[in-house]
Amino acid sequence: AGEMAVASVLASLRQAVNREAGVTNLKGGAQDVMTTEVVGLYGEMAFARWANLYPDLRVHLRAGSADALWRGCRVDVKATRAVAGHLWVDERSVQKGNADVYVLAHVNYATVTLVGWCYAHDIPRLGVALPIRKVYRVPPDTLRPMQDVPVNISPET
């Protein structure tokens, strides 16, 4: 319950900072922006716990930045409440090289499951490009299992 409260407060503060700076939330569903922000933070915090990292709890402009630095890779955690949710990645993020690795997290209230991961350079091959929304949709069954993360993971692999 404590982590959920922290995530809710941080989500509210981050949303305020990003909106003040004109950064648009690229949420994909019908849910409100705050729900998207909170779900995203749950995913980030779960990944940090799994990777034995301290989560980034700073409130600052984060447009296009990764959520964690882990084993030399910039990691962007994408979270969804959809049970069979896909990894949705903005085309510009892939083109700009905003992250080296993407992780999909499924959030069900206070339970977060890290579904899988992939390298950024694999997104165009694994995903389906949706030109209207300018995103890639990567099915969860094409992601690598979390237990298969190599010890020497690097952006070039």
Coordinates of C-alpha atoms in Angstrom, one line a residue:
A1 CA 0.0 0.0 0.0
G2 CA 2.9 2.4 0.7
E3 CA 4.4 2.0 -2.7
M4 CA 1.0 2.6 -4.3
A5 CA 0.7 5.8 -2.4
V6 CA 4.2 6.9 -3.4
A7 CA 3.4 6.1 -7.0
S8 CA 0.1 8.1 -6.9
V9 CA 1.8 11.2 -5.5
L10 CA 4.7 11.0 -7.9
A11 CA 2.4 10.4 -10.9
S12 CA 0.5 13.6 -10.0
L13 CA 3.7 15.6 -9.6
R14 CA 5.2 14.3 -12.8
Q15 CA 2.1 14.9 -14.8
A16 CA 2.0 18.5 -13.6
V17 CA 5.6 19.1 -14.5
N18 CA 5.2 17.5 -18.0
R19 CA 2.0 19.3 -18.8
E20 CA 3.5 22.6 -17.7
A21 CA 6.3 22.0 -20.1
G22 CA 3.9 21.1 -22.9
V23 CA 4.8 17.4 -23.0
T24 CA 1.8 15.3 -24.2
N25 CA 1.0 12.0 -22.6
L26 CA 0.8 9.4 -25.4
K27 CA -1.6 7.1 -23.6
G28 CA -3.2 4.5 -25.8
G29 CA -6.5 3.7 -24.1
A30 CA -9.6 5.4 -22.9
Q31 CA -8.4 5.7 -19.4
D32 CA -7.7 9.1 -17.9
V33 CA -4.2 10.5 -17.9
M34 CA -3.7 10.0 -14.2
T35 CA -4.4 6.3 -14.4
T36 CA -1.9 6.0 -17.2
E37 CA 0.7 7.9 -15.2
V38 CA 0.1 5.7 -12.0
V39 CA 0.1 2.4 -14.0
G40 CA 3.4 3.5 -15.6
L41 CA 5.0 4.3 -12.3
Y42 CA 3.9 0.9 -10.9
G43 CA 5.7 -0.8 -13.8
E44 CA 8.8 1.3 -13.3
M45 CA 8.9 0.6 -9.6
A46 CA 8.4 -3.2 -10.2
F47 CA 11.2 -3.3 -12.7
A48 CA 13.5 -1.4 -10.3
R49 CA 12.7 -4.0 -7.5
W50 CA 13.3 -6.9 -9.9
A51 CA 16.6 -5.4 -11.1
N52 CA 17.7 -4.5 -7.6
L53 CA 17.8 -0.8 -8.5
Y54 CA 16.6 2.2 -6.6
P55 CA 13.7 3.6 -8.6
D56 CA 14.0 7.0 -10.1
L57 CA 11.7 9.0 -7.8
R58 CA 12.7 12.4 -9.0
V59 CA 10.1 14.8 -10.3
H60 CA 11.6 16.4 -13.5
L61 CA 10.8 16.7 -17.2
R62 CA 11.2 13.2 -18.6
A63 CA 10.0 13.4 -22.2
G64 CA 11.7 10.7 -24.2
S65 CA 14.0 9.5 -21.4
A66 CA 14.5 6.0 -20.2
D67 CA 13.1 4.8 -16.9
A68 CA 16.3 3.1 -15.6
L69 CA 19.9 2.5 -16.3
W70 CA 20.7 -1.1 -15.8
R71 CA 23.8 -3.1 -16.8
G72 CA 24.8 -0.3 -19.1
C73 CA 21.5 -0.2 -20.9
R74 CA 18.8 2.5 -20.9
V75 CA 15.6 0.7 -20.0
D76 CA 12.1 2.0 -20.9
V77 CA 9.3 0.2 -19.0
K78 CA 5.9 0.2 -20.7
A79 CA 3.0 -0.8 -18.4
T80 CA -0.5 -1.8 -19.2
R81 CA -3.6 -3.0 -17.3
A82 CA -4.8 -5.1 -20.3
V83 CA -4.4 -8.8 -19.4
A84 CA -3.0 -9.7 -22.8
G85 CA -1.6 -6.2 -23.4
H86 CA 1.0 -5.6 -26.0
L87 CA 4.2 -3.6 -25.8
W88 CA 3.4 -0.2 -27.5
V89 CA 6.4 1.8 -28.5
D90 CA 6.3 5.2 -30.2
E91 CA 8.1 5.1 -33.6
R92 CA 10.0 8.3 -32.7
S93 CA 11.4 6.7 -29.6
V94 CA 12.8 3.9 -31.6
Q95 CA 14.2 6.2 -34.3
K96 CA 15.8 8.6 -31.8
G97 CA 17.3 5.7 -29.8
N98 CA 15.7 6.9 -26.5
A99 CA 16.2 3.4 -24.9
D100 CA 18.3 0.3 -25.6
V101 CA 15.8 -2.2 -24.0
Y102 CA 12.0 -2.1 -23.6
V103 CA 10.2 -4.1 -20.8
L104 CA 6.5 -4.8 -20.7
A105 CA 4.8 -4.8 -17.3
H106 CA 1.2 -6.0 -16.7
V107 CA -0.4 -4.1 -13.7
N108 CA -3.3 -5.6 -11.9
Y109 CA -4.0 -3.4 -8.9
A110 CA -1.0 -3.9 -6.6
T111 CA 0.3 -6.9 -8.5
V112 CA 2.8 -6.2 -11.3
T113 CA 4.0 -8.9 -13.7
L114 CA 7.1 -8.3 -15.8
V115 CA 5.9 -10.0 -19.0
G116 CA 9.1 -9.8 -21.1
W117 CA 11.7 -7.6 -22.8
C118 CA 13.3 -6.9 -26.1
Y119 CA 16.1 -4.8 -27.5
A120 CA 15.1 -1.5 -29.2
H121 CA 16.6 -2.6 -32.5
D122 CA 14.3 -5.6 -32.5
I123 CA 11.1 -3.5 -32.2
P124 CA 10.5 -3.0 -36.0
R125 CA 11.0 -6.8 -36.6
L126 CA 8.9 -8.0 -33.8
G127 CA 6.2 -5.4 -33.8
V128 CA 3.4 -4.4 -36.2
A129 CA 3.8 -0.8 -37.3
L130 CA 0.5 1.2 -37.0
P131 CA 1.1 4.2 -39.2
I132 CA -2.0 6.1 -38.2
R133 CA -0.8 6.2 -34.5
K134 CA 2.9 6.1 -35.4
V135 CA 3.6 3.3 -33.0
Y136 CA 4.8 -0.3 -33.0
R137 CA 2.6 -2.9 -31.3
V138 CA 4.7 -5.8 -30.1
P139 CA 2.8 -9.0 -29.1
P140 CA 3.8 -10.2 -25.6
D141 CA 4.5 -13.7 -26.9
T142 CA 7.4 -12.4 -29.1
L143 CA 9.2 -10.8 -26.1
R144 CA 12.1 -12.5 -24.3
P145 CA 11.3 -13.9 -20.8
M146 CA 12.6 -11.8 -18.0
Q147 CA 14.7 -14.8 -16.7
D148 CA 16.5 -14.9 -20.0
V149 CA 18.3 -11.5 -19.5
P150 CA 22.0 -12.2 -20.2
V151 CA 24.4 -11.2 -17.5
N152 CA 26.4 -9.1 -20.0
I153 CA 23.4 -7.4 -21.6
S154 CA 24.5 -4.5 -23.7
P155 CA 22.8 -2.2 -26.3
E156 CA 24.9 -3.7 -29.1
T157 CA 23.8 -7.3 -28.6

